[in-house]
mmCIF file of C-alpha atoms and ligand atoms in Angstrom:
data_model
loop_
_atom_site.group_PDB
_atom_site.id
_atom_site.type_symbol
_atom_site.label_atom_id
_atom_site.label_comp_id
_atom_site.label_asym_id
_atom_site.label_seq_id
_atom_site.Cartn_x
_atom_site.Cartn_y
_atom_site.Cartn_z
ATOM 1 C CA MET A 16 -6.651 -3.118 30.657
ATOM 2 C CA LYS A 17 -5.723 -1.251 27.565
ATOM 3 C CA ASN A 18 -6.608 -2.565 24.144
ATOM 4 C CA PRO A 19 -3.207 -3.268 22.538
ATOM 5 C CA PHE A 20 -4.509 -3.545 18.974
ATOM 6 C CA HIS A 21 -4.509 -0.764 16.450
ATOM 7 C CA LEU A 22 -7.108 0.552 14.071
ATOM 8 C CA LYS A 23 -4.791 3.152 12.622
ATOM 9 C CA ALA A 24 -1.262 3.051 11.211
ATOM 10 C CA LEU A 25 1.104 1.245 13.495
ATOM 11 C CA PRO A 26 3.486 3.584 15.343
ATOM 12 C CA LEU A 27 7.149 2.614 15.217
ATOM 13 C CA SER A 28 7.150 2.074 18.963
ATOM 14 C CA VAL A 29 4.620 -0.791 19.085
ATOM 15 C CA PRO A 30 5.392 -4.465 18.439
ATOM 16 C CA PHE A 31 5.473 -5.533 14.810
ATOM 17 C CA CYS A 32 4.534 -9.036 13.768
ATOM 18 C CA ASP A 33 7.080 -11.030 11.766
ATOM 19 C CA ARG A 34 8.514 -9.344 8.635
ATOM 20 C CA GLU A 35 12.120 -9.960 9.736
ATOM 21 C CA LYS A 36 13.012 -11.415 6.357
ATOM 22 C CA GLU A 37 11.284 -8.630 4.439
ATOM 23 C CA MET A 38 12.975 -5.994 6.606
ATOM 24 C CA SER A 39 16.413 -7.428 6.022
ATOM 25 C CA ASP A 40 15.771 -7.993 2.289
ATOM 26 C CA LEU A 41 14.706 -4.407 1.751
ATOM 27 C CA ILE A 42 17.548 -3.011 3.844
ATOM 28 C CA ARG A 43 19.979 -5.092 1.802
ATOM 29 C CA TYR A 44 18.480 -3.943 -1.502
ATOM 30 C CA ALA A 45 18.770 -0.318 -0.410
ATOM 31 C CA GLY A 46 22.377 -0.995 0.612
ATOM 32 C CA ASN A 47 23.096 -2.409 -2.851
ATOM 33 C CA PHE A 48 21.278 0.519 -4.508
ATOM 34 C CA THR A 49 18.897 -1.902 -6.169
ATOM 35 C CA ASN A 50 15.465 -0.656 -7.181
ATOM 36 C CA ILE A 51 12.437 -2.603 -6.003
ATOM 37 C CA VAL A 52 8.752 -2.804 -6.894
ATOM 38 C CA LEU A 53 7.001 -3.671 -3.640
ATOM 39 C CA SER A 54 3.466 -4.856 -4.227
ATOM 40 C CA SER A 55 0.703 -6.534 -2.285
ATOM 41 C CA PRO A 56 -3.048 -6.225 -1.878
ATOM 42 C CA ARG A 57 -4.289 -3.223 0.070
ATOM 43 C CA ARG A 58 -3.639 -3.100 3.802
ATOM 44 C CA TYR A 59 -0.958 -5.768 3.795
ATOM 45 C CA GLY A 60 1.461 -3.573 5.674
ATOM 46 C CA LYS A 61 3.578 -2.068 2.886
ATOM 47 C CA THR A 62 3.660 1.432 4.311
ATOM 48 C CA SER A 63 4.281 0.201 7.866
ATOM 49 C CA LEU A 64 7.131 -1.942 6.591
ATOM 50 C CA ILE A 65 8.710 0.873 4.569
ATOM 51 C CA LYS A 66 8.538 3.172 7.603
ATOM 52 C CA ARG A 67 10.427 0.617 9.670
ATOM 53 C CA VAL A 68 12.939 -0.033 6.928
ATOM 54 C CA HIS A 69 13.456 3.729 6.649
ATOM 55 C CA ASP A 70 13.882 4.066 10.381
ATOM 56 C CA ASN A 71 16.605 1.429 10.231
ATOM 57 C CA LEU A 72 18.298 2.970 7.180
ATOM 58 C CA ALA A 73 18.354 6.384 8.856
ATOM 59 C CA LYS A 74 20.084 4.887 11.895
ATOM 60 C CA HIS A 75 22.803 3.575 9.595
ATOM 61 C CA GLY A 76 23.457 6.747 7.654
ATOM 62 C CA THR A 77 21.182 6.413 4.615
ATOM 63 C CA ILE A 78 18.783 9.288 4.163
ATOM 64 C CA PRO A 79 15.266 7.902 3.618
ATOM 65 C CA ILE A 80 12.833 9.921 1.544
ATOM 66 C CA TYR A 81 9.203 8.840 1.709
ATOM 67 C CA ILE A 82 6.678 10.229 -0.764
ATOM 68 C CA ASP A 83 3.023 9.287 -0.763
ATOM 69 C CA TYR A 84 1.347 9.732 -4.136
ATOM 70 C CA PHE A 85 -2.106 8.749 -2.930
ATOM 71 C CA GLY A 86 -4.750 10.965 -4.557
ATOM 72 C CA ILE A 87 -2.277 12.932 -6.688
ATOM 73 C CA SER A 88 -4.170 15.141 -9.120
ATOM 74 C CA SER A 89 -1.610 16.987 -11.253
ATOM 75 C CA ILE A 90 1.879 16.717 -12.650
ATOM 76 C CA ASP A 91 3.019 19.771 -10.668
ATOM 77 C CA GLU A 92 1.837 18.040 -7.517
ATOM 78 C CA PHE A 93 4.221 15.217 -8.328
ATOM 79 C CA SER A 94 7.130 17.660 -8.091
ATOM 80 C CA ALA A 95 5.686 19.466 -5.085
ATOM 81 C CA ARG A 96 5.285 16.248 -3.074
ATOM 82 C CA PHE A 97 8.730 15.104 -4.154
ATOM 83 C CA ALA A 98 10.451 18.277 -2.990
ATOM 84 C CA GLY A 99 8.265 18.439 0.126
ATOM 85 C CA ALA A 100 9.408 14.972 1.170
ATOM 86 C CA ILE A 101 13.037 15.967 0.716
ATOM 87 C CA TYR A 102 12.654 19.150 2.732
ATOM 88 C CA SER A 103 10.873 17.193 5.465
ATOM 89 C CA VAL A 104 13.779 14.847 5.931
ATOM 90 C CA VAL A 105 16.751 17.196 5.529
ATOM 91 C CA TYR A 106 15.461 20.217 7.406
ATOM 92 C CA LYS A 107 17.430 19.375 10.513
ATOM 93 C CA GLU A 108 20.712 19.592 8.635
ATOM 94 C CA LYS A 109 21.336 23.159 7.648
ATOM 95 C CA SER A 110 23.734 22.441 4.794
ATOM 96 C CA LEU A 111 21.411 19.878 3.193
ATOM 97 C CA PHE A 112 18.404 22.132 3.630
ATOM 98 C CA GLU A 113 20.231 24.972 1.941
ATOM 99 C CA LYS A 114 21.265 22.675 -0.850
ATOM 100 C CA ALA A 115 17.643 21.643 -1.381
ATOM 101 C CA ALA A 116 16.506 25.266 -1.426
ATOM 102 C CA LYS A 117 19.167 26.006 -4.018
ATOM 103 C CA VAL A 118 18.161 23.226 -6.415
ATOM 104 C CA PHE A 119 14.377 23.472 -6.085
ATOM 105 C CA THR A 120 14.132 27.111 -7.120
ATOM 106 C CA SER A 121 10.536 26.985 -8.317
ATOM 107 C CA LEU A 122 9.200 25.224 -5.244
ATOM 108 C CA ARG A 123 8.723 27.125 -2.004
ATOM 109 C CA PRO A 124 8.765 25.088 1.235
ATOM 110 C CA ILE A 125 6.170 25.769 3.935
ATOM 111 C CA LEU A 126 6.730 24.362 7.386
ATOM 112 C CA ARG A 127 3.899 22.750 9.327
ATOM 113 C CA PRO A 128 3.695 20.569 12.445
ATOM 114 C CA ASP A 129 3.406 16.851 11.772
ATOM 115 C CA PRO A 130 2.013 14.362 14.324
ATOM 116 C CA GLU A 131 4.445 11.654 13.211
ATOM 117 C CA THR A 132 7.734 13.408 12.638
ATOM 118 C CA GLY A 133 7.394 16.686 14.512
ATOM 119 C CA MET A 134 7.759 18.885 11.471
ATOM 120 C CA ALA A 135 6.975 18.432 7.810
ATOM 121 C CA PHE A 136 7.085 20.573 4.728
ATOM 122 C CA THR A 137 4.514 21.079 2.080
ATOM 123 C CA VAL A 138 5.627 22.831 -1.024
ATOM 124 C CA GLU A 139 3.998 25.514 -3.106
ATOM 125 C CA VAL A 140 4.770 26.009 -6.739
ATOM 126 C CA ALA A 141 6.347 29.445 -6.693
ATOM 127 C CA LYS A 142 6.810 29.799 -10.417
ATOM 128 C CA SER A 143 4.404 28.052 -12.708
ATOM 129 C CA LYS A 144 6.072 26.421 -15.702
ATOM 130 C CA PRO A 145 4.530 25.126 -18.892
ATOM 131 C CA GLY A 146 3.906 21.393 -19.300
ATOM 132 C CA GLY A 147 6.402 19.093 -17.711
ATOM 133 C CA GLN A 148 9.158 21.650 -17.267
ATOM 134 C CA LEU A 149 8.758 21.781 -13.509
ATOM 135 C CA LEU A 150 9.107 18.011 -13.273
ATOM 136 C CA GLU A 151 12.290 18.029 -15.339
ATOM 137 C CA GLU A 152 13.675 20.863 -13.288
ATOM 138 C CA THR A 153 12.823 19.097 -10.034
ATOM 139 C CA LEU A 154 14.394 15.811 -11.052
ATOM 140 C CA LYS A 155 17.451 17.562 -12.418
ATOM 141 C CA GLY A 156 17.671 19.471 -9.160
ATOM 142 C CA PHE A 157 17.472 16.233 -7.213
ATOM 143 C CA GLY A 158 20.330 14.931 -9.375
ATOM 144 C CA GLU A 159 22.425 17.941 -8.349
ATOM 145 C CA PHE A 160 21.451 17.340 -4.767
ATOM 146 C CA LEU A 161 22.581 13.709 -4.997
ATOM 147 C CA LYS A 162 25.888 14.614 -6.599
ATOM 148 C CA SER A 163 27.064 16.729 -3.748
ATOM 149 C CA GLY A 164 28.401 14.762 -0.826
ATOM 150 C CA LYS A 165 28.908 11.055 -0.289
ATOM 151 C CA ILE A 166 25.601 10.408 1.429
ATOM 152 C CA SER A 167 23.380 7.534 0.295
ATOM 153 C CA TYR A 168 19.651 7.831 -0.188
ATOM 154 C CA ASN A 169 16.586 5.682 -0.544
ATOM 155 C CA VAL A 170 13.450 7.079 -2.127
ATOM 156 C CA ALA A 171 10.154 5.275 -1.548
ATOM 157 C CA PHE A 172 7.301 6.252 -3.867
ATOM 158 C CA ASP A 173 4.213 4.981 -2.075
ATOM 159 C CA GLU A 174 1.038 4.364 -4.134
ATOM 160 C CA PHE A 175 3.215 4.878 -7.178
ATOM 161 C CA GLN A 176 0.583 3.496 -9.572
ATOM 162 C CA GLU A 177 -1.495 6.619 -8.929
ATOM 163 C CA ILE A 178 0.614 8.521 -11.467
ATOM 164 C CA THR A 179 -1.057 6.468 -14.200
ATOM 165 C CA GLU A 180 -4.272 8.376 -13.426
ATOM 166 C CA LEU A 181 -2.714 11.634 -14.599
ATOM 167 C CA LYS A 182 -3.084 12.680 -18.205
ATOM 168 C CA GLU A 183 0.684 13.243 -18.447
ATOM 169 C CA SER A 184 1.455 9.816 -17.027
ATOM 170 C CA LYS A 185 3.492 8.677 -20.046
ATOM 171 C CA PHE A 186 5.652 11.751 -19.835
ATOM 172 C CA ILE A 187 6.133 11.317 -16.077
ATOM 173 C CA GLU A 188 7.138 7.663 -16.491
ATOM 174 C CA GLY A 189 9.623 8.501 -19.233
ATOM 175 C CA THR A 190 11.136 11.488 -17.472
ATOM 176 C CA LEU A 191 11.352 9.777 -14.119
ATOM 177 C CA ARG A 192 12.973 6.742 -15.661
ATOM 178 C CA SER A 193 15.617 8.783 -17.431
ATOM 179 C CA TYR A 194 16.538 10.766 -14.323
ATOM 180 C CA THR A 195 16.466 7.860 -11.898
ATOM 181 C CA GLN A 196 19.127 5.810 -13.654
ATOM 182 C CA ASP A 197 21.933 8.348 -13.441
ATOM 183 C CA HIS A 198 23.109 8.126 -9.856
ATOM 184 C CA GLN A 199 24.955 5.470 -7.906
ATOM 185 C CA ASN A 200 24.108 6.602 -4.388
ATOM 186 C CA VAL A 201 20.348 6.201 -4.450
ATOM 187 C CA SER A 202 17.853 3.352 -4.624
ATOM 188 C CA TYR A 203 14.145 3.568 -5.328
ATOM 189 C CA PHE A 204 11.261 1.586 -3.903
ATOM 190 C CA PHE A 205 8.127 1.726 -6.041
ATOM 191 C CA VAL A 206 5.293 0.725 -3.733
ATOM 192 C CA GLY A 207 1.666 0.069 -4.546
ATOM 193 C CA SER A 208 -1.454 -1.952 -4.043
ATOM 194 C CA ARG A 209 -3.128 -1.870 -7.423
ATOM 195 C CA ARG A 210 -0.900 -4.700 -8.443
ATOM 196 C CA ARG A 211 -1.829 -5.125 -12.061
ATOM 197 C CA ILE A 212 -1.358 -1.461 -12.859
ATOM 198 C CA LEU A 213 1.901 -1.212 -10.923
ATOM 199 C CA THR A 214 3.518 -4.350 -12.252
ATOM 200 C CA ASP A 215 2.470 -3.577 -15.833
ATOM 201 C CA MET A 216 4.618 -0.456 -15.611
ATOM 202 C CA PHE A 217 7.682 -2.605 -14.999
ATOM 203 C CA ASN A 218 6.882 -5.728 -17.007
ATOM 204 C CA ASP A 219 5.697 -4.250 -20.272
ATOM 205 C CA LYS A 220 8.450 -4.026 -22.890
ATOM 206 C CA LYS A 221 7.012 -0.830 -24.284
ATOM 207 C CA ARG A 222 7.096 1.064 -20.990
ATOM 208 C CA PRO A 223 10.053 3.147 -19.784
ATOM 209 C CA PHE A 224 10.426 1.284 -16.472
ATOM 210 C CA TYR A 225 10.616 -2.118 -18.182
ATOM 211 C CA LYS A 226 12.907 -4.387 -16.157
ATOM 212 C CA SER A 227 14.360 -1.490 -14.207
ATOM 213 C CA ALA A 228 13.485 -2.885 -10.774
ATOM 214 C CA ILE A 229 13.149 -6.218 -9.014
ATOM 215 C CA ASN A 230 9.609 -7.391 -8.249
ATOM 216 C CA TYR A 231 9.144 -7.986 -4.567
ATOM 217 C CA VAL A 232 5.784 -9.335 -3.495
ATOM 218 C CA LEU A 233 4.876 -8.833 0.143
ATOM 219 C CA PRO A 234 3.192 -12.005 1.388
ATOM 220 C CA ALA A 235 0.424 -12.348 3.960
ATOM 221 C CA LEU A 236 1.554 -12.745 7.572
ATOM 222 C CA PRO A 237 2.389 -16.358 8.444
ATOM 223 C CA ALA A 238 0.023 -18.259 10.760
ATOM 224 C CA GLU A 239 2.416 -19.406 13.436
ATOM 225 C CA ASP A 240 4.153 -16.078 14.052
ATOM 226 C CA THR A 241 0.836 -14.272 14.001
ATOM 227 C CA ALA A 242 -0.683 -16.604 16.584
ATOM 228 C CA LYS A 243 2.323 -16.089 18.845
ATOM 229 C CA TYR A 244 2.125 -12.329 18.386
ATOM 230 C CA LEU A 245 -1.586 -12.260 19.229
ATOM 231 C CA VAL A 246 -1.370 -14.591 22.220
ATOM 232 C CA GLY A 247 1.456 -12.402 23.583
ATOM 233 C CA LEU A 248 -0.418 -9.123 23.179
ATOM 234 C CA PHE A 249 -3.608 -10.515 24.736
ATOM 235 C CA ALA A 250 -1.616 -11.957 27.648
ATOM 236 C CA GLU A 251 0.350 -8.751 28.319
ATOM 237 C CA ASN A 252 -2.963 -6.983 28.639
ATOM 238 C CA GLY A 253 -4.622 -9.435 30.982
ATOM 239 C CA LYS A 254 -6.458 -11.784 28.631
ATOM 240 C CA ASN A 255 -5.854 -15.371 27.838
ATOM 241 C CA CYS A 256 -6.141 -16.185 24.152
ATOM 242 C CA PRO A 257 -5.674 -19.901 23.423
ATOM 243 C CA VAL A 258 -3.441 -20.655 20.424
ATOM 244 C CA PRO A 259 -6.269 -22.286 18.383
ATOM 245 C CA VAL A 260 -8.383 -19.122 18.723
ATOM 246 C CA ALA A 261 -5.431 -16.934 17.695
ATOM 247 C CA THR A 262 -4.906 -19.231 14.715
ATOM 248 C CA ARG A 263 -8.572 -18.796 13.777
ATOM 249 C CA ILE A 264 -8.154 -15.011 13.852
ATOM 250 C CA HIS A 265 -5.283 -15.389 11.400
ATOM 251 C CA ALA A 266 -7.327 -17.722 9.192
ATOM 252 C CA LEU A 267 -10.418 -15.486 9.128
ATOM 253 C CA ALA A 268 -8.234 -12.530 8.184
ATOM 254 C CA GLU A 269 -6.287 -14.687 5.693
ATOM 255 C CA GLY A 270 -3.090 -13.240 7.102
ATOM 256 C CA TYR A 271 -4.072 -9.617 6.319
ATOM 257 C CA PRO A 272 -2.241 -7.491 8.896
ATOM 258 C CA TYR A 273 -4.936 -4.838 8.897
ATOM 259 C CA TYR A 274 -7.753 -7.272 9.612
ATOM 260 C CA ILE A 275 -5.675 -9.179 12.134
ATOM 261 C CA GLN A 276 -5.280 -5.934 14.096
ATOM 262 C CA LYS A 277 -8.867 -4.860 13.685
ATOM 263 C CA LEU A 278 -10.474 -8.197 14.398
ATOM 264 C CA SER A 279 -8.279 -8.621 17.475
ATOM 265 C CA TYR A 280 -9.224 -5.133 18.586
ATOM 266 C CA PHE A 281 -12.937 -5.974 18.562
ATOM 267 C CA ILE A 282 -12.369 -9.403 20.060
ATOM 268 C CA PHE A 283 -10.423 -7.785 22.884
ATOM 269 C CA GLU A 284 -13.383 -5.473 23.505
ATOM 270 C CA ALA A 285 -15.854 -8.358 23.343
ATOM 271 C CA SER A 286 -14.037 -10.711 25.705
ATOM 272 C CA LYS A 287 -13.677 -10.899 29.474
ATOM 273 C CA GLY A 288 -10.756 -12.834 30.999
ATOM 274 C CA SER A 289 -10.477 -15.380 28.214
ATOM 275 C CA VAL A 290 -10.909 -15.150 24.486
ATOM 276 C CA THR A 291 -13.516 -17.688 23.425
ATOM 277 C CA GLU A 292 -15.201 -18.742 20.189
ATOM 278 C CA ALA A 293 -18.145 -16.563 21.250
ATOM 279 C CA SER A 294 -15.972 -13.463 21.602
ATOM 280 C CA LEU A 295 -14.407 -14.254 18.235
ATOM 281 C CA HIS A 296 -17.852 -14.363 16.670
ATOM 282 C CA ASP A 297 -18.913 -11.105 18.351
ATOM 283 C CA GLY A 298 -15.676 -9.419 17.318
ATOM 284 C CA LEU A 299 -16.141 -10.482 13.704
ATOM 285 C CA GLN A 300 -19.714 -9.169 13.565
ATOM 286 C CA GLN A 301 -18.583 -5.895 15.109
ATOM 287 C CA MET A 302 -15.826 -5.551 12.545
ATOM 288 C CA LEU A 303 -18.153 -6.328 9.627
ATOM 289 C CA LEU A 304 -20.505 -3.647 10.915
ATOM 290 C CA GLU A 305 -17.633 -1.216 11.157
ATOM 291 C CA GLU A 306 -16.418 -1.942 7.617
ATOM 292 C CA THR A 307 -19.919 -1.654 6.118
ATOM 293 C CA PRO A 308 -19.804 2.037 5.124
ATOM 294 C CA LEU A 309 -16.512 1.523 3.277
ATOM 295 C CA PHE A 310 -17.737 -1.595 1.480
ATOM 296 C CA GLU A 311 -20.961 0.216 0.532
ATOM 297 C CA ILE A 312 -18.919 3.043 -0.971
ATOM 298 C CA MET A 313 -16.803 0.545 -2.894
ATOM 299 C CA LEU A 314 -19.943 -0.996 -4.378
ATOM 300 C CA GLN A 315 -21.567 2.337 -5.159
ATOM 301 C CA ALA A 316 -18.668 3.246 -7.416
ATOM 302 C CA LEU A 317 -19.211 0.137 -9.563
ATOM 303 C CA ARG A 318 -21.496 -0.724 -12.465
ATOM 304 C CA PRO A 319 -24.350 -3.221 -11.872
ATOM 305 C CA ARG A 320 -22.589 -5.952 -13.848
ATOM 306 C CA GLN A 321 -19.366 -5.496 -11.876
ATOM 307 C CA ILE A 322 -21.343 -5.715 -8.633
ATOM 308 C CA ALA A 323 -23.110 -8.874 -9.803
ATOM 309 C CA LEU A 324 -19.773 -10.437 -10.673
ATOM 310 C CA LEU A 325 -18.307 -9.580 -7.269
ATOM 311 C CA TYR A 326 -21.265 -11.213 -5.511
ATOM 312 C CA ALA A 327 -20.951 -14.258 -7.748
ATOM 313 C CA ILE A 328 -17.246 -14.749 -7.165
ATOM 314 C CA ALA A 329 -17.537 -14.069 -3.426
ATOM 315 C CA LYS A 330 -20.130 -16.811 -3.260
ATOM 316 C CA GLU A 331 -18.520 -19.195 -5.696
ATOM 317 C CA ALA A 332 -14.844 -18.731 -6.545
ATOM 318 C CA THR A 333 -14.284 -20.239 -9.964
ATOM 319 C CA LYS A 334 -11.684 -21.184 -12.518
ATOM 320 C CA MET A 335 -14.191 -20.623 -15.290
ATOM 321 C CA PRO A 336 -16.097 -17.353 -14.840
ATOM 322 C CA PHE A 337 -16.825 -17.314 -18.578
ATOM 323 C CA ALA A 338 -18.467 -20.738 -18.741
ATOM 324 C CA ALA A 339 -22.088 -20.568 -19.827
ATOM 325 C CA ALA A 340 -23.245 -22.504 -16.753
ATOM 326 C CA TYR A 341 -21.541 -20.013 -14.401
ATOM 327 C CA LEU A 342 -22.923 -17.005 -16.284
ATOM 328 C CA ASN A 343 -26.411 -18.478 -16.111
ATOM 329 C CA ARG A 344 -26.220 -19.600 -12.509
ATOM 330 C CA HIS A 345 -25.297 -16.111 -11.377
ATOM 331 C CA ARG A 346 -27.308 -14.250 -14.024
ATOM 332 C CA LEU A 347 -24.281 -12.390 -15.280
ATOM 333 C CA GLY A 348 -25.484 -11.614 -18.785
ATOM 334 C CA SER A 349 -23.244 -11.574 -21.838
ATOM 335 C CA LEU A 350 -19.740 -12.958 -22.042
ATOM 336 C CA GLY A 351 -18.332 -9.651 -23.334
ATOM 337 C CA GLY A 352 -19.788 -7.776 -20.384
ATOM 338 C CA VAL A 353 -18.255 -10.179 -17.893
ATOM 339 C CA GLN A 354 -14.876 -9.985 -19.617
ATOM 340 C CA ALA A 355 -14.909 -6.208 -19.335
ATOM 341 C CA ALA A 356 -15.996 -6.405 -15.693
ATOM 342 C CA ILE A 357 -13.213 -8.847 -14.808
ATOM 343 C CA LYS A 358 -10.645 -6.579 -16.432
ATOM 344 C CA LYS A 359 -11.844 -3.532 -14.516
ATOM 345 C CA LEU A 360 -12.148 -5.346 -11.174
ATOM 346 C CA THR A 361 -8.659 -6.797 -11.606
ATOM 347 C CA GLU A 362 -7.232 -3.355 -12.263
ATOM 348 C CA MET A 363 -8.912 -2.136 -9.109
ATOM 349 C CA ASP A 364 -7.438 -5.130 -7.309
ATOM 350 C CA TYR A 365 -10.870 -6.296 -6.153
ATOM 351 C CA LEU A 366 -10.520 -9.599 -8.014
ATOM 352 C CA GLU A 367 -7.484 -11.754 -8.651
ATOM 353 C CA LYS A 368 -6.708 -14.946 -10.478
ATOM 354 C CA THR A 369 -5.016 -17.519 -8.267
ATOM 355 C CA PRO A 370 -4.009 -21.112 -9.038
ATOM 356 C CA ASP A 371 -7.367 -22.089 -7.480
ATOM 357 C CA GLY A 372 -9.289 -19.758 -9.755
ATOM 358 C CA TRP A 373 -10.755 -16.280 -9.548
ATOM 359 C CA LYS A 374 -11.447 -14.911 -6.073
ATOM 360 C CA VAL A 375 -12.318 -11.671 -4.332
ATOM 361 C CA VAL A 376 -9.005 -10.332 -3.021
ATOM 362 C CA ASP A 377 -10.166 -8.984 0.333
ATOM 363 C CA PRO A 378 -11.288 -11.797 2.686
ATOM 364 C CA ILE A 379 -13.498 -9.614 4.867
ATOM 365 C CA PHE A 380 -15.140 -8.010 1.853
ATOM 366 C CA THR A 381 -15.825 -11.578 0.663
ATOM 367 C CA HIS A 382 -17.377 -12.425 4.007
ATOM 368 C CA TRP A 383 -19.462 -9.272 3.941
ATOM 369 C CA LEU A 384 -20.696 -9.858 0.367
ATOM 370 C CA ARG A 385 -21.736 -13.400 1.250
ATOM 371 C CA GLN A 386 -23.531 -12.298 4.382
ATOM 372 C CA LYS A 387 -25.289 -9.449 2.578
ATOM 373 C CA GLU A 388 -26.462 -11.652 -0.241
ATOM 374 C CA ALA A 389 -27.766 -14.246 2.195
ATOM 375 C CA MET A 390 -29.828 -11.544 3.934
ATOM 376 C CA GLU A 391 -31.388 -10.218 0.727
HETATM 377 N N1 ATP B 403 3.801 -6.554 10.609
HETATM 378 C C1 ATP B 403 2.695 -6.094 11.160
HETATM 379 N N2 ATP B 403 2.339 -6.442 12.416
HETATM 380 C C2 ATP B 403 1.217 -5.987 12.947
HETATM 381 N N3 ATP B 403 0.364 -5.163 12.346
HETATM 382 C C3 ATP B 403 0.653 -4.767 11.103
HETATM 383 C C4 ATP B 403 1.836 -5.200 10.447
HETATM 384 N N4 ATP B 403 1.864 -4.641 9.232
HETATM 385 C C5 ATP B 403 0.763 -3.890 9.107
HETATM 386 N N5 ATP B 403 0.025 -3.960 10.234
HETATM 387 C C6 ATP B 403 -1.280 -3.353 10.446
HETATM 388 O O1 ATP B 403 -1.965 -3.305 9.207
HETATM 389 C C7 ATP B 403 -2.447 -2.002 8.927
HETATM 390 C C8 ATP B 403 -2.240 -1.713 7.458
HETATM 391 O O2 ATP B 403 -0.874 -1.503 7.217
HETATM 392 P P1 ATP B 403 -0.336 -0.478 6.147
HETATM 393 O O3 ATP B 403 -1.121 0.766 6.132
HETATM 394 O O4 ATP B 403 1.119 -0.411 6.369
HETATM 395 O O5 ATP B 403 -0.643 -1.333 4.832
HETATM 396 P P2 ATP B 403 -0.526 -0.906 3.319
HETATM 397 O O6 ATP B 403 -0.216 -2.165 2.582
HETATM 398 O O7 ATP B 403 0.377 0.229 3.163
HETATM 399 O O8 ATP B 403 -2.012 -0.467 3.049
HETATM 400 P P3 ATP B 403 -2.621 0.433 1.861
HETATM 401 O O9 ATP B 403 -2.685 -0.454 0.679
HETATM 402 O O10 ATP B 403 -3.984 0.786 2.367
HETATM 403 O O11 ATP B 403 -1.702 1.589 1.676
HETATM 404 C C9 ATP B 403 -1.681 -1.062 9.852
HETATM 405 O O12 ATP B 403 -2.519 -0.092 10.361
HETATM 406 C C10 ATP B 403 -1.187 -1.935 10.962
HETATM 407 O O13 ATP B 403 -2.024 -1.823 12.082
HETATM 408 MG MG1 MG B 404 0.092 2.107 2.319
#
């Protein structure tokens, strides 16, 4: 019996849970050449969804360009990744490839094998240019590229908020905005998980991208569809998972696709013929153990006050983190310090304010923090 659940990115060939509405919404937006800001907490399935939307668009004649800006460290890298993504998608069509080579004169493509797509291109900056000249040249070149032919395009900028980490971020925002509004045959998806930072780019009057795209919030997976999906996958692989147990998996993971997959993976390993409450418990402990190094790293990067606040809110979600009683109960120190910590942790998307009050965004991190504090 093979474990049907995935710890890594979901290949296009394996079953996808729900997301029919989101798929058709995004396909429609691309068809209307409407720009979208797609946001959600981390590991909600944004990238997996975009890949499937792109697969569908490609089958219907739109050329999908996917660019991941995770960990970007310079403005030239912005252009290099941009051109690299274009080369990677057009290389099979000689005329388009030649067109790309003609417009991106300062960027030299290098071919390498890619586990997902067969071949991919990285790009080297052939001629170094001062300041933002390379970016302007690249975007202008892309404009030329778009002009020729009647093909339609969709460009997805994944982890788009990462550009705000660059010292030239203002210039990039301004330049990108001015070049991305000129063409009728392309739509842009701005995708990211640090929600505050991403949405501020589009909702702040003073920023270039103000109101230039529709906000689209990816929700958690719904309980009923998830339970059906899980029961089906367990059954196909020889295990009986009762609906109430599958529903509990969804609830523990709070609808997070990543944790639904991972928790189910460990539960599958921990169970014999039937999935029981005991295997659910074992699976959860196994997953918490597995996540520990990552959670430790997340904590290590924080200041003591930020850590204290995370523990406090994991233990006691609150509408009033600044109330004297709350500060005292959790020994959080001064009001100013807590205000600064909340701001930082919100930017990192570790904390969020919901109608029920402030909570830790990640449900398994919450679980882990509670368990760790109880043991200390
Ligand atoms: N609809 C779905 N059905 C089943 N599993 C899913 C679904 N969407 C996502 N997943 C699972 O969740 C994991 C995380 O998805 P993905 O990497 O697409 O999320 P993300 O929002 O892009 O995350 P990050 O913020 O880390 O970039 C995937 O590895 C996949 O196994
Ligand atoms: Mg992603």
